[in-house]
Amino acid sequence: MSFLGFGRPQPTSAEKIAAIENELKVVAEMHSRMIKVCTSKCIDKTYREGELSKGEAVCLDRCSAKFFEAHQTISEQLQREGAQRGFGM
């Protein structure tokens, strides 16, 4: 409860745990999508070698960096919009 009943009430432990579990789910889904997209874009389907080629490794590095940057930008924008509407935590 907030001081003198003013402001937002503090989240309960169960709400905090639910928020953390939701965040982990979002990160896991983002990771799965990134692996799927970057693998299909960067790795040759014929699998000619047992190791990644230098070009494949560079492609995967750049793809994952761009994917993460885009995800972070979108997340920040959604948080700003949520805070403006009063849904921020």
Short mmCIF file of C-alpha atoms in Angstrom, two decimals:
data_model
loop_
_atom_site.label_atom_id
_atom_site.label_comp_id
_atom_site.label_asym_id
_atom_site.label_seq_id
_atom_site.Cartn_x
_atom_site.Cartn_y
_atom_site.Cartn_z
CA MET A 1 0.00 0.00 0.00
CA SER A 2 1.24 3.49 -0.74
CA PHE A 3 1.95 6.19 1.82
CA LEU A 4 -1.31 7.66 3.20
CA GLY A 5 -3.26 5.92 0.45
CA PHE A 6 -1.89 8.15 -2.32
CA GLY A 7 -0.20 6.95 -5.49
CA ARG A 8 -0.19 3.52 -7.02
CA PRO A 9 -0.38 0.48 -4.77
CA GLN A 10 2.74 -1.67 -4.71
CA PRO A 11 2.55 -4.99 -6.60
CA THR A 12 2.28 -8.13 -4.52
CA SER A 13 4.90 -10.88 -4.59
CA ALA A 14 2.67 -12.97 -6.84
CA GLU A 15 2.33 -10.06 -9.28
CA LYS A 16 6.10 -9.54 -9.28
CA ILE A 17 6.69 -13.24 -9.96
CA ALA A 18 4.09 -13.20 -12.76
CA ALA A 19 5.77 -10.14 -14.31
CA ILE A 20 9.19 -11.84 -14.20
CA GLU A 21 7.78 -15.06 -15.68
CA ASN A 22 6.14 -13.04 -18.46
CA GLU A 23 9.43 -11.26 -19.19
CA LEU A 24 11.27 -14.59 -19.37
CA LYS A 25 8.62 -15.90 -21.76
CA VAL A 26 9.02 -12.83 -23.99
CA VAL A 27 12.81 -13.19 -24.04
CA ALA A 28 12.60 -16.92 -24.82
CA GLU A 29 10.16 -16.26 -27.68
CA MET A 30 12.39 -13.49 -29.04
CA HIS A 31 15.39 -15.84 -28.89
CA SER A 32 13.50 -18.59 -30.73
CA ARG A 33 12.37 -16.19 -33.46
CA MET A 34 15.89 -14.78 -33.80
CA ILE A 35 17.42 -18.26 -34.15
CA LYS A 36 14.83 -19.23 -36.77
CA VAL A 37 15.15 -16.03 -38.82
CA CYS A 38 18.94 -15.69 -38.65
CA THR A 39 19.60 -19.38 -39.29
CA SER A 40 17.40 -19.43 -42.39
CA LYS A 41 19.01 -16.22 -43.64
CA CYS A 42 22.67 -16.97 -42.91
CA ILE A 43 23.34 -20.71 -42.97
CA ASP A 44 23.65 -22.62 -46.23
CA LYS A 45 21.11 -25.45 -46.38
CA THR A 46 23.60 -27.89 -47.90
CA TYR A 47 25.76 -27.99 -44.74
CA ARG A 48 29.00 -28.46 -46.65
CA GLU A 49 31.21 -28.11 -43.58
CA GLY A 50 30.95 -29.12 -39.93
CA GLU A 51 31.89 -25.62 -38.78
CA LEU A 52 30.38 -22.26 -39.67
CA SER A 53 32.19 -20.41 -42.42
CA LYS A 54 33.49 -16.93 -41.65
CA GLY A 55 30.74 -15.43 -43.80
CA GLU A 56 28.04 -17.40 -41.98
CA ALA A 57 29.45 -16.41 -38.57
CA VAL A 58 29.57 -12.72 -39.53
CA CYS A 59 26.05 -12.91 -40.96
CA LEU A 60 24.71 -14.54 -37.78
CA ASP A 61 26.45 -11.94 -35.62
CA ARG A 62 25.02 -9.02 -37.58
CA CYS A 63 21.57 -10.57 -37.88
CA SER A 64 21.29 -11.26 -34.15
CA ALA A 65 22.54 -7.76 -33.28
CA LYS A 66 19.97 -6.16 -35.60
CA PHE A 67 17.22 -8.44 -34.32
CA PHE A 68 18.02 -7.59 -30.69
CA GLU A 69 18.26 -3.86 -31.44
CA ALA A 70 14.88 -3.87 -33.19
CA HIS A 71 13.31 -5.84 -30.33
CA GLN A 72 14.71 -3.39 -27.77
CA THR A 73 13.52 -0.35 -29.73
CA ILE A 74 10.02 -1.76 -30.06
CA SER A 75 9.90 -2.74 -26.37
CA GLU A 76 10.95 0.76 -25.29
CA GLN A 77 8.30 2.33 -27.53
CA LEU A 78 5.60 0.03 -26.14
CA GLN A 79 6.67 0.87 -22.58
CA ARG A 80 6.47 4.61 -23.30
CA GLU A 81 3.02 4.21 -24.82
CA GLY A 82 1.87 2.08 -21.89
CA ALA A 83 3.18 4.64 -19.39
CA GLN A 84 1.34 7.43 -21.21
CA ARG A 85 -1.89 5.44 -20.92
CA GLY A 86 -1.27 4.67 -17.26
CA PHE A 87 -0.28 1.01 -17.65
CA GLY A 88 3.37 1.45 -16.67
CA MET A 89 4.89 -0.40 -13.74
#
